[in-house]
mmCIF file of C-alpha atoms in Angstrom:
data_model
loop_
_atom_site.group_PDB
_atom_site.id
_atom_site.type_symbol
_atom_site.label_atom_id
_atom_site.label_comp_id
_atom_site.label_asym_id
_atom_site.label_seq_id
_atom_site.Cartn_x
_atom_site.Cartn_y
_atom_site.Cartn_z
ATOM 1 C CA MET A 1 -77.266 -39.032 23.035
ATOM 2 C CA LYS A 2 -74.309 -41.302 22.573
ATOM 3 C CA ASN A 3 -71.738 -40.633 19.848
ATOM 4 C CA ASN A 4 -70.496 -44.203 19.299
ATOM 5 C CA ILE A 5 -72.693 -47.067 18.114
ATOM 6 C CA THR A 6 -72.127 -50.846 18.446
ATOM 7 C CA ARG A 7 -71.494 -53.053 15.666
ATOM 8 C CA ARG A 8 -74.836 -54.707 16.353
ATOM 9 C CA GLU A 9 -76.841 -51.555 16.182
ATOM 10 C CA TRP A 10 -75.142 -50.700 12.854
ATOM 11 C CA LEU A 11 -76.140 -54.013 11.442
ATOM 12 C CA VAL A 12 -79.619 -53.641 12.565
ATOM 13 C CA GLY A 13 -79.747 -50.089 11.161
ATOM 14 C CA SER A 14 -82.713 -48.929 13.179
ATOM 15 C CA SER A 15 -84.235 -45.664 12.753
ATOM 16 C CA ALA A 16 -83.168 -44.660 16.262
ATOM 17 C CA ILE A 17 -79.597 -45.422 15.284
ATOM 18 C CA ALA A 18 -79.904 -43.606 12.062
ATOM 19 C CA GLY A 19 -81.109 -40.528 13.986
ATOM 20 C CA GLY A 20 -78.223 -41.000 16.280
ATOM 21 C CA LEU A 21 -75.803 -40.768 13.475
ATOM 22 C CA MET A 22 -77.375 -37.771 12.040
ATOM 23 C CA LEU A 23 -77.461 -35.709 15.271
ATOM 24 C CA GLY A 24 -74.233 -36.840 16.794
ATOM 25 C CA GLY A 25 -70.798 -35.182 16.486
ATOM 26 C CA ALA A 26 -68.117 -36.092 13.835
ATOM 27 C CA ALA A 27 -67.633 -39.632 13.015
ATOM 28 C CA THR A 28 -64.806 -41.026 15.100
ATOM 29 C CA ALA A 29 -62.106 -43.627 14.225
ATOM 30 C CA GLN A 30 -63.869 -45.959 16.616
ATOM 31 C CA GLU A 31 -67.200 -45.343 14.816
ATOM 32 C CA MET A 32 -65.611 -46.050 11.629
ATOM 33 C CA ALA A 33 -63.963 -49.175 12.719
ATOM 34 C CA GLN A 34 -67.442 -50.239 13.890
ATOM 35 C CA MET A 35 -69.037 -49.780 10.389
ATOM 36 C CA MET A 36 -69.224 -53.096 8.545
ATOM 37 C CA ASN A 37 -68.859 -53.817 4.815
ATOM 38 C CA MET A 38 -68.847 -57.239 3.528
ATOM 39 C CA GLY A 39 -68.000 -58.676 6.908
ATOM 40 C CA ALA A 40 -65.217 -56.425 7.889
ATOM 41 C CA PRO A 41 -64.758 -52.893 9.237
ATOM 42 C CA ILE A 42 -64.881 -50.263 6.651
ATOM 43 C CA SER A 43 -61.636 -48.638 5.720
ATOM 44 C CA LYS A 44 -59.979 -46.866 2.819
ATOM 45 C CA ASP A 45 -59.286 -50.300 1.444
ATOM 46 C CA ASN A 46 -62.773 -51.728 2.241
ATOM 47 C CA PRO A 47 -65.162 -48.822 1.754
ATOM 48 C CA ILE A 48 -68.887 -48.385 1.629
ATOM 49 C CA ARG A 49 -69.429 -48.669 -2.076
ATOM 50 C CA MET A 50 -71.419 -45.697 -3.376
ATOM 51 C CA THR A 51 -69.604 -45.667 -6.559
ATOM 52 C CA ASN A 52 -70.732 -48.144 -9.440
ATOM 53 C CA ASN A 53 -74.568 -47.990 -9.072
ATOM 54 C CA GLU A 54 -74.658 -51.483 -7.574
ATOM 55 C CA ASN A 55 -77.413 -53.001 -5.516
ATOM 56 C CA PRO A 56 -76.136 -52.837 -1.884
ATOM 57 C CA TYR A 57 -78.195 -55.750 -0.782
ATOM 58 C CA GLY A 58 -76.887 -58.159 -3.258
ATOM 59 C CA ILE A 59 -78.560 -61.036 -4.751
ATOM 60 C CA SER A 60 -81.736 -62.309 -2.868
ATOM 61 C CA PRO A 61 -81.141 -65.397 -0.590
ATOM 62 C CA LYS A 62 -83.871 -67.206 -2.682
ATOM 63 C CA VAL A 63 -81.975 -66.403 -5.932
ATOM 64 C CA MET A 64 -78.555 -67.189 -4.403
ATOM 65 C CA LYS A 65 -79.707 -70.767 -3.452
ATOM 66 C CA VAL A 66 -80.931 -71.247 -7.044
ATOM 67 C CA ILE A 67 -77.543 -70.092 -8.381
ATOM 68 C CA ILE A 68 -75.655 -72.333 -5.985
ATOM 69 C CA ASP A 69 -77.749 -75.382 -6.605
ATOM 70 C CA ALA A 70 -77.252 -74.798 -10.461
ATOM 71 C CA TYR A 71 -73.640 -75.194 -9.971
ATOM 72 C CA LYS A 72 -74.183 -78.953 -9.501
ATOM 73 C CA LEU A 73 -74.538 -79.056 -13.161
ATOM 74 C CA ALA A 74 -71.627 -76.738 -13.974
ATOM 75 C CA HIS A 75 -69.932 -79.826 -15.840
ATOM 76 C CA THR A 76 -72.733 -80.097 -18.378
ATOM 77 C CA TYR A 77 -73.872 -77.947 -21.430
ATOM 78 C CA ASN A 78 -77.217 -76.576 -21.424
ATOM 79 C CA PHE A 79 -79.038 -75.040 -24.450
ATOM 80 C CA THR A 80 -82.611 -74.542 -23.427
ATOM 81 C CA THR A 81 -82.495 -72.538 -20.296
ATOM 82 C CA GLY A 82 -82.023 -69.350 -22.188
ATOM 83 C CA ARG A 83 -85.399 -69.962 -23.882
ATOM 84 C CA LYS A 84 -87.041 -70.463 -20.542
ATOM 85 C CA LEU A 85 -85.670 -67.058 -19.489
ATOM 86 C CA ILE A 86 -86.781 -65.403 -22.690
ATOM 87 C CA LYS A 87 -90.379 -66.837 -22.066
ATOM 88 C CA VAL A 88 -90.340 -65.359 -18.601
ATOM 89 C CA ILE A 89 -89.313 -61.742 -19.923
ATOM 90 C CA ALA A 90 -91.670 -62.018 -22.824
ATOM 91 C CA ASP A 91 -94.522 -62.420 -20.305
ATOM 92 C CA ILE A 92 -93.484 -59.646 -18.149
ATOM 93 C CA GLU A 93 -92.904 -57.150 -20.992
ATOM 94 C CA ASN A 94 -95.822 -58.426 -23.100
ATOM 95 C CA ILE A 95 -93.673 -58.675 -26.123
ATOM 96 C CA PRO A 96 -93.067 -61.612 -28.571
ATOM 97 C CA GLU A 97 -90.318 -64.044 -27.563
ATOM 98 C CA ASN A 98 -88.672 -63.712 -30.838
ATOM 99 C CA THR A 99 -87.953 -60.113 -30.219
ATOM 100 C CA ILE A 100 -85.835 -61.020 -27.177
ATOM 101 C CA ALA A 101 -82.139 -62.068 -26.939
ATOM 102 C CA VAL A 102 -80.235 -62.868 -23.746
ATOM 103 C CA GLY A 103 -76.656 -61.934 -23.092
ATOM 104 C CA ALA A 104 -73.968 -61.620 -20.616
ATOM 105 C CA GLY A 105 -75.096 -58.224 -19.413
ATOM 106 C CA SER A 106 -76.418 -55.529 -21.792
ATOM 107 C CA THR A 107 -72.681 -54.506 -22.539
ATOM 108 C CA GLU A 108 -72.561 -57.358 -25.180
ATOM 109 C CA TYR A 109 -75.398 -55.671 -26.936
ATOM 110 C CA LEU A 110 -74.135 -52.127 -26.554
ATOM 111 C CA THR A 111 -70.905 -53.285 -28.050
ATOM 112 C CA ALA A 112 -72.702 -55.084 -30.815
ATOM 113 C CA ALA A 113 -74.767 -52.003 -31.695
ATOM 114 C CA GLY A 114 -71.648 -49.871 -31.741
ATOM 115 C CA ALA A 115 -69.946 -52.256 -33.878
ATOM 116 C CA LEU A 116 -72.755 -52.331 -36.436
ATOM 117 C CA CYS A 117 -72.568 -48.458 -36.610
ATOM 118 C CA GLY A 118 -68.862 -48.520 -36.931
ATOM 119 C CA ILE A 119 -68.817 -51.105 -39.739
ATOM 120 C CA ALA A 120 -71.494 -49.210 -41.689
ATOM 121 C CA GLY A 121 -69.024 -46.276 -41.761
ATOM 122 C CA GLY A 122 -71.236 -43.734 -40.210
ATOM 123 C CA ASP A 123 -71.747 -41.405 -37.257
ATOM 124 C CA LEU A 124 -73.182 -42.254 -33.881
ATOM 125 C CA ILE A 125 -75.003 -39.568 -32.066
ATOM 126 C CA ALA A 126 -75.125 -39.652 -28.151
ATOM 127 C CA ALA A 127 -75.792 -37.233 -25.471
ATOM 128 C CA TYR A 128 -72.964 -35.547 -23.502
ATOM 129 C CA PRO A 129 -72.490 -36.815 -20.804
ATOM 130 C CA THR A 130 -73.858 -40.276 -20.976
ATOM 131 C CA TYR A 131 -72.850 -43.824 -20.509
ATOM 132 C CA ALA A 132 -70.026 -44.550 -22.805
ATOM 133 C CA SER A 133 -69.834 -48.259 -23.601
ATOM 134 C CA ILE A 134 -71.591 -48.078 -26.962
ATOM 135 C CA THR A 135 -69.670 -44.837 -28.001
ATOM 136 C CA ARG A 136 -66.247 -46.669 -27.311
ATOM 137 C CA SER A 137 -67.343 -49.690 -29.408
ATOM 138 C CA ALA A 138 -68.601 -47.636 -32.336
ATOM 139 C CA GLN A 139 -65.398 -45.536 -32.378
ATOM 140 C CA ASN A 140 -63.411 -48.829 -32.124
ATOM 141 C CA PHE A 141 -65.085 -49.991 -35.301
ATOM 142 C CA GLY A 142 -64.364 -46.638 -37.155
ATOM 143 C CA ALA A 143 -67.590 -44.609 -36.390
ATOM 144 C CA LYS A 144 -67.438 -40.996 -35.809
ATOM 145 C CA LEU A 145 -68.882 -39.809 -32.448
ATOM 146 C CA ILE A 146 -71.187 -36.765 -32.440
ATOM 147 C CA SER A 147 -71.678 -35.488 -28.901
ATOM 148 C CA VAL A 148 -74.746 -33.480 -28.153
ATOM 149 C CA PRO A 149 -74.550 -31.621 -24.782
ATOM 150 C CA VAL A 150 -77.429 -32.038 -22.392
ATOM 151 C CA GLY A 151 -79.808 -29.084 -22.078
ATOM 152 C CA GLY A 152 -79.829 -26.245 -19.495
ATOM 153 C CA ASP A 153 -81.832 -28.589 -17.189
ATOM 154 C CA MET A 154 -79.344 -31.328 -17.551
ATOM 155 C CA SER A 155 -81.632 -33.609 -19.459
ATOM 156 C CA ILE A 156 -81.075 -34.999 -22.768
ATOM 157 C CA ASP A 157 -82.012 -32.519 -25.495
ATOM 158 C CA LEU A 158 -83.999 -34.315 -28.113
ATOM 159 C CA ASP A 159 -84.358 -31.123 -30.306
ATOM 160 C CA ALA A 160 -80.644 -30.755 -30.267
ATOM 161 C CA MET A 161 -80.171 -34.498 -31.187
ATOM 162 C CA ARG A 162 -82.581 -34.033 -34.238
ATOM 163 C CA LYS A 163 -80.518 -31.200 -35.540
ATOM 164 C CA ALA A 164 -77.439 -33.212 -35.296
ATOM 165 C CA VAL A 165 -78.733 -35.850 -37.550
ATOM 166 C CA THR A 166 -77.302 -36.070 -41.042
ATOM 167 C CA ASN A 167 -77.418 -38.513 -43.948
ATOM 168 C CA ASN A 168 -74.290 -40.144 -42.286
ATOM 169 C CA THR A 169 -76.037 -40.865 -39.073
ATOM 170 C CA LYS A 170 -76.175 -44.599 -38.403
ATOM 171 C CA CYS A 171 -77.146 -44.699 -34.829
ATOM 172 C CA ILE A 172 -78.590 -42.528 -32.121
ATOM 173 C CA TYR A 173 -78.048 -43.833 -28.522
ATOM 174 C CA LEU A 174 -80.348 -42.757 -25.654
ATOM 175 C CA CYS A 175 -79.675 -43.814 -22.051
ATOM 176 C CA ASN A 176 -82.944 -43.327 -20.211
ATOM 177 C CA PRO A 177 -82.792 -42.786 -17.403
ATOM 178 C CA ASN A 178 -79.455 -41.285 -18.111
ATOM 179 C CA ASN A 179 -76.146 -41.838 -16.433
ATOM 180 C CA PRO A 180 -74.221 -39.993 -14.861
ATOM 181 C CA ILE A 181 -77.096 -37.632 -14.685
ATOM 182 C CA PRO A 182 -80.202 -39.523 -13.570
ATOM 183 C CA SER A 183 -82.740 -37.602 -15.841
ATOM 184 C CA ILE A 184 -85.448 -39.168 -17.841
ATOM 185 C CA ILE A 185 -86.908 -38.393 -21.164
ATOM 186 C CA GLU A 186 -90.737 -37.702 -21.101
ATOM 187 C CA LYS A 187 -92.307 -40.921 -22.497
ATOM 188 C CA ASN A 188 -94.558 -39.153 -25.267
ATOM 189 C CA ALA A 189 -91.576 -37.052 -26.527
ATOM 190 C CA LEU A 190 -89.356 -40.055 -26.514
ATOM 191 C CA GLU A 191 -91.796 -42.268 -28.504
ATOM 192 C CA GLN A 192 -92.371 -39.455 -31.081
ATOM 193 C CA PHE A 193 -88.516 -39.170 -31.469
ATOM 194 C CA CYS A 194 -88.121 -42.844 -31.881
ATOM 195 C CA LEU A 195 -90.775 -43.197 -34.454
ATOM 196 C CA GLU A 196 -89.503 -40.093 -36.416
ATOM 197 C CA MET A 197 -85.824 -40.540 -36.278
ATOM 198 C CA SER A 198 -85.732 -44.464 -36.761
ATOM 199 C CA LYS A 199 -86.696 -43.698 -40.416
ATOM 200 C CA LYS A 200 -83.098 -42.204 -40.633
ATOM 201 C CA ALA A 201 -81.016 -44.226 -38.195
ATOM 202 C CA MET A 202 -80.961 -47.074 -35.633
ATOM 203 C CA ILE A 203 -82.229 -45.825 -32.163
ATOM 204 C CA VAL A 204 -80.653 -47.617 -29.269
ATOM 205 C CA ILE A 205 -82.321 -47.045 -25.893
ATOM 206 C CA ASP A 206 -80.574 -48.244 -22.923
ATOM 207 C CA GLU A 207 -82.893 -48.855 -20.074
ATOM 208 C CA ALA A 208 -80.441 -50.212 -17.504
ATOM 209 C CA TYR A 209 -82.275 -48.432 -14.668
ATOM 210 C CA TYR A 210 -85.793 -49.031 -15.971
ATOM 211 C CA GLU A 211 -87.052 -50.810 -12.837
ATOM 212 C CA TYR A 212 -86.105 -47.918 -10.479
ATOM 213 C CA ALA A 213 -87.952 -45.188 -12.394
ATOM 214 C CA ARG A 214 -91.211 -44.148 -10.574
ATOM 215 C CA ASP A 215 -91.894 -41.008 -12.514
ATOM 216 C CA PRO A 216 -95.308 -41.284 -14.330
ATOM 217 C CA ASN A 217 -93.646 -39.483 -17.191
ATOM 218 C CA TYR A 218 -91.342 -42.354 -17.782
ATOM 219 C CA SER A 219 -92.064 -45.454 -19.908
ATOM 220 C CA THR A 220 -90.041 -48.131 -21.607
ATOM 221 C CA MET A 221 -90.015 -48.167 -25.414
ATOM 222 C CA ALA A 222 -89.988 -51.985 -25.604
ATOM 223 C CA HIS A 223 -93.453 -52.051 -27.285
ATOM 224 C CA LEU A 224 -92.042 -50.358 -30.186
ATOM 225 C CA VAL A 225 -89.478 -53.034 -31.216
ATOM 226 C CA LYS A 226 -91.721 -55.831 -32.761
ATOM 227 C CA ASP A 227 -92.914 -53.617 -35.639
ATOM 228 C CA ASN A 228 -89.696 -51.336 -36.191
ATOM 229 C CA PRO A 229 -86.374 -52.943 -37.154
ATOM 230 C CA ASN A 230 -84.577 -49.617 -36.440
ATOM 231 C CA ILE A 231 -85.412 -49.519 -32.564
ATOM 232 C CA VAL A 232 -83.462 -51.529 -29.973
ATOM 233 C CA VAL A 233 -84.033 -51.473 -26.422
ATOM 234 C CA LEU A 234 -81.525 -52.849 -23.932
ATOM 235 C CA ARG A 235 -81.908 -54.086 -20.337
ATOM 236 C CA THR A 236 -79.716 -55.464 -17.594
ATOM 237 C CA ALA A 237 -79.863 -57.570 -14.506
ATOM 238 C CA SER A 238 -76.858 -55.902 -13.047
ATOM 239 C CA LYS A 239 -78.738 -53.122 -11.144
ATOM 240 C CA ILE A 240 -81.970 -54.018 -9.177
ATOM 241 C CA HIS A 241 -81.260 -57.783 -9.636
ATOM 242 C CA ALA A 242 -77.737 -57.361 -8.272
ATOM 243 C CA PHE A 243 -76.185 -59.538 -11.203
ATOM 244 C CA ALA A 244 -73.206 -57.112 -11.757
ATOM 245 C CA ASN A 245 -70.670 -59.954 -11.547
ATOM 246 C CA VAL A 246 -73.069 -62.779 -12.631
ATOM 247 C CA ARG A 247 -73.766 -61.180 -16.006
ATOM 248 C CA ILE A 248 -77.226 -61.261 -17.565
ATOM 249 C CA GLY A 249 -78.796 -58.665 -19.919
ATOM 250 C CA PHE A 250 -81.245 -58.512 -22.884
ATOM 251 C CA ALA A 251 -81.801 -56.939 -26.271
ATOM 252 C CA PHE A 252 -85.259 -56.295 -27.331
ATOM 253 C CA ALA A 253 -85.417 -55.788 -31.112
ATOM 254 C CA HIS A 254 -87.189 -56.951 -34.338
ATOM 255 C CA PRO A 255 -86.011 -60.533 -35.244
ATOM 256 C CA ASP A 256 -84.120 -59.267 -38.301
ATOM 257 C CA THR A 257 -82.264 -56.803 -36.107
ATOM 258 C CA LEU A 258 -81.485 -59.330 -33.512
ATOM 259 C CA LYS A 259 -79.827 -61.563 -36.082
ATOM 260 C CA GLU A 260 -77.426 -58.799 -36.879
ATOM 261 C CA LEU A 261 -76.748 -58.032 -33.158
ATOM 262 C CA LEU A 262 -76.357 -61.801 -32.263
ATOM 263 C CA LYS A 263 -73.283 -61.920 -34.774
ATOM 264 C CA PHE A 264 -71.351 -60.038 -32.183
ATOM 265 C CA ARG A 265 -72.609 -62.054 -29.075
ATOM 266 C CA SER A 266 -69.856 -63.967 -27.055
ATOM 267 C CA ASN A 267 -72.374 -66.635 -25.916
ATOM 268 C CA THR A 268 -70.842 -66.481 -22.363
ATOM 269 C CA THR A 269 -74.156 -66.638 -20.413
ATOM 270 C CA SER A 270 -73.855 -69.531 -17.857
ATOM 271 C CA TYR A 271 -76.472 -72.069 -16.620
ATOM 272 C CA PRO A 272 -76.254 -70.712 -13.041
ATOM 273 C CA ALA A 273 -76.845 -67.200 -14.207
ATOM 274 C CA LEU A 274 -79.685 -68.016 -16.456
ATOM 275 C CA MET A 275 -81.438 -70.082 -13.591
ATOM 276 C CA GLY A 276 -80.863 -67.256 -11.072
ATOM 277 C CA ALA A 277 -82.430 -64.693 -13.500
ATOM 278 C CA ILE A 278 -85.465 -66.899 -14.136
ATOM 279 C CA THR A 279 -86.073 -66.922 -10.293
ATOM 280 C CA SER A 280 -85.181 -63.119 -9.788
ATOM 281 C CA TYR A 281 -87.260 -61.773 -12.427
ATOM 282 C CA GLN A 282 -90.346 -63.350 -10.907
ATOM 283 C CA ASP A 283 -89.430 -62.353 -7.415
ATOM 284 C CA LYS A 284 -91.461 -59.126 -7.341
ATOM 285 C CA GLU A 285 -91.500 -58.826 -3.562
ATOM 286 C CA HIS A 286 -87.708 -58.581 -3.343
ATOM 287 C CA GLN A 287 -87.596 -56.060 -6.243
ATOM 288 C CA GLU A 288 -90.237 -53.809 -4.488
ATOM 289 C CA PHE A 289 -88.078 -54.195 -1.264
ATOM 290 C CA ILE A 290 -84.929 -52.922 -3.139
ATOM 291 C CA ILE A 291 -86.778 -50.027 -4.812
ATOM 292 C CA ASP A 292 -88.278 -48.886 -1.429
ATOM 293 C CA LYS A 293 -84.792 -48.975 0.219
ATOM 294 C CA ASN A 294 -83.318 -47.233 -2.663
ATOM 295 C CA TYR A 295 -85.765 -44.310 -2.385
ATOM 296 C CA GLU A 296 -85.458 -44.330 1.344
ATOM 297 C CA SER A 297 -81.604 -43.798 0.935
ATOM 298 C CA MET A 298 -82.285 -41.100 -1.773
ATOM 299 C CA ASP A 299 -84.550 -39.185 0.670
ATOM 300 C CA ILE A 300 -81.836 -39.072 3.161
ATOM 301 C CA LEU A 301 -79.321 -37.593 0.435
ATOM 302 C CA TYR A 302 -82.016 -35.133 -0.799
ATOM 303 C CA LYS A 303 -82.395 -33.766 2.776
ATOM 304 C CA MET A 304 -78.539 -33.402 3.205
ATOM 305 C CA PHE A 305 -78.648 -31.461 -0.236
ATOM 306 C CA ASP A 306 -81.311 -29.196 0.926
ATOM 307 C CA ASP A 307 -79.718 -28.583 4.356
ATOM 308 C CA LEU A 308 -76.517 -27.609 2.637
ATOM 309 C CA GLY A 309 -78.029 -25.590 -0.259
ATOM 310 C CA MET A 310 -76.705 -28.053 -2.846
ATOM 311 C CA ARG A 311 -78.159 -28.190 -6.435
ATOM 312 C CA TYR A 312 -79.037 -31.780 -7.328
ATOM 313 C CA ILE A 313 -81.031 -33.711 -10.110
ATOM 314 C CA LYS A 314 -84.026 -35.614 -8.945
ATOM 315 C CA SER A 315 -83.261 -39.247 -9.628
ATOM 316 C CA ASN A 316 -85.101 -42.211 -11.285
ATOM 317 C CA THR A 317 -82.274 -44.561 -10.876
ATOM 318 C CA ASN A 318 -80.148 -45.832 -7.813
ATOM 319 C CA PHE A 319 -77.908 -42.898 -7.771
ATOM 320 C CA VAL A 320 -77.922 -39.174 -7.238
ATOM 321 C CA TYR A 321 -76.098 -36.268 -8.901
ATOM 322 C CA ALA A 322 -75.204 -33.137 -6.998
ATOM 323 C CA ASP A 323 -73.107 -30.008 -7.212
ATOM 324 C CA ALA A 324 -70.433 -30.101 -4.594
ATOM 325 C CA GLY A 325 -69.138 -26.659 -5.353
ATOM 326 C CA GLN A 326 -65.593 -27.794 -5.703
ATOM 327 C CA ASP A 327 -63.599 -30.336 -7.744
ATOM 328 C CA ALA A 328 -65.344 -33.819 -7.683
ATOM 329 C CA GLN A 329 -62.081 -35.529 -7.325
ATOM 330 C CA ILE A 330 -61.123 -33.649 -4.180
ATOM 331 C CA VAL A 331 -64.375 -34.685 -2.594
ATOM 332 C CA HIS A 332 -64.000 -38.282 -3.829
ATOM 333 C CA ASP A 333 -60.464 -38.627 -2.213
ATOM 334 C CA LYS A 334 -61.575 -36.932 1.147
ATOM 335 C CA LEU A 335 -64.576 -39.208 1.505
ATOM 336 C CA LEU A 336 -62.358 -42.243 0.766
ATOM 337 C CA GLU A 337 -60.362 -41.363 3.978
ATOM 338 C CA SER A 338 -63.466 -42.130 5.896
ATOM 339 C CA GLY A 339 -64.206 -45.297 4.147
ATOM 340 C CA ILE A 340 -66.766 -43.971 1.591
ATOM 341 C CA LEU A 341 -66.125 -44.586 -2.203
ATOM 342 C CA ILE A 342 -68.285 -42.406 -4.463
ATOM 343 C CA GLY A 343 -68.345 -42.208 -8.296
ATOM 344 C CA ARG A 344 -65.472 -40.567 -10.247
ATOM 345 C CA LYS A 345 -65.495 -37.209 -11.759
ATOM 346 C CA PHE A 346 -67.579 -36.782 -15.014
ATOM 347 C CA GLU A 347 -66.736 -34.198 -17.656
ATOM 348 C CA PRO A 348 -67.903 -31.577 -18.232
ATOM 349 C CA PHE A 349 -69.596 -31.062 -14.786
ATOM 350 C CA THR A 350 -66.383 -31.427 -12.790
ATOM 351 C CA ASN A 351 -67.966 -29.967 -9.595
ATOM 352 C CA TRP A 352 -70.774 -32.534 -9.658
ATOM 353 C CA ILE A 353 -70.529 -35.700 -7.771
ATOM 354 C CA ARG A 354 -72.440 -38.982 -8.540
ATOM 355 C CA ILE A 355 -73.321 -41.043 -5.365
ATOM 356 C CA SER A 356 -74.818 -44.396 -5.706
ATOM 357 C CA THR A 357 -77.397 -45.244 -3.116
ATOM 358 C CA ALA A 358 -76.252 -47.487 -0.261
ATOM 359 C CA LYS A 359 -78.320 -49.072 2.501
ATOM 360 C CA PRO A 360 -80.158 -46.265 4.552
ATOM 361 C CA GLU A 361 -78.037 -46.921 7.657
ATOM 362 C CA GLU A 362 -74.807 -46.638 5.442
ATOM 363 C CA THR A 363 -76.208 -43.382 3.803
ATOM 364 C CA GLU A 364 -76.647 -41.911 7.398
ATOM 365 C CA TYR A 365 -72.970 -42.535 7.839
ATOM 366 C CA PHE A 366 -72.253 -40.768 4.614
ATOM 367 C CA VAL A 367 -74.197 -37.918 5.607
ATOM 368 C CA LYS A 368 -72.541 -37.535 8.900
ATOM 369 C CA VAL A 369 -69.006 -37.648 7.198
ATOM 370 C CA TYR A 370 -70.023 -35.255 4.332
ATOM 371 C CA LYS A 371 -71.438 -32.684 6.665
ATOM 372 C CA ARG A 372 -68.333 -32.840 8.889
ATOM 373 C CA ASP A 373 -65.925 -32.448 5.948
ATOM 374 C CA PHE A 374 -67.915 -30.132 3.671
ATOM 375 C CA GLY A 375 -70.961 -28.790 5.577
#
């Protein structure tokens, strides 16, 4: 079996070539030069991006055309397209239109929720570790952060969070699935927690990876918002829709709660982004393609973890989390030498690495390099 592969074979990414990568010897400098990323050979300066939980396939061609065409009206103001997108989302989620707000990514509403908590002069409770956007905002506005360590199985510990609630608690943040640990909260337990604890504080549920979750024990909490002003659900188009640098996100909340959140909105959503999102959210075929490829890549990574005896967390996102057995920064830096960029080190699990899924053929290259350097 040949050890070197051609550029054309890499781009095609056939299963035969993937097998060759798995079974061949160590990745050579020539092989590395033949790997392509964004139209150029991969290198330390142009790595395969397995770091920020991005969609490696990018925006679909259909959506890209809509966005480009929309720029023909870039010189005009548009005040109605957001309502059209809200109607699309309302139909998909089966929730009232007046419980949905659009923003430039979900970060706008994470920041807004954190600000509301801080201004109220209270505490924000969050798992540790978890996504930190809302916690930074809350602290910037004067809130005290109460961090609740994840449980022994590395999932969010709802019982421990209950015990952390006091009369000063203003907000409880739940990232579900979580990040950097791709665990989920069982749907019935989460709904009970939300209904119970929303009597004491605002519950903010970040569902950035909602579309990727396949576990039957997972569910959105969007259905709770219309009748409960203390439950907020956030979504983003940055992941499965690949809008990371286009910026579209949503807050689902009671109309009274949306009014408060919208006070902090920057109003920076653009007409091309809105038009692209309208098309993307209705393109179910492309979404299924992305999800299938995501799980194909995760299966490749799981096999490597099993082969090497590495502990890992089963994922319902577009990234995996595994125990490398040594400092994550060392692993990060070594992989970068071969043109692979993985996630940074996350406290307190400093030996664990977060690996965003790439295309399956890129993932095969990752496995080859990882086994060479750490196997």
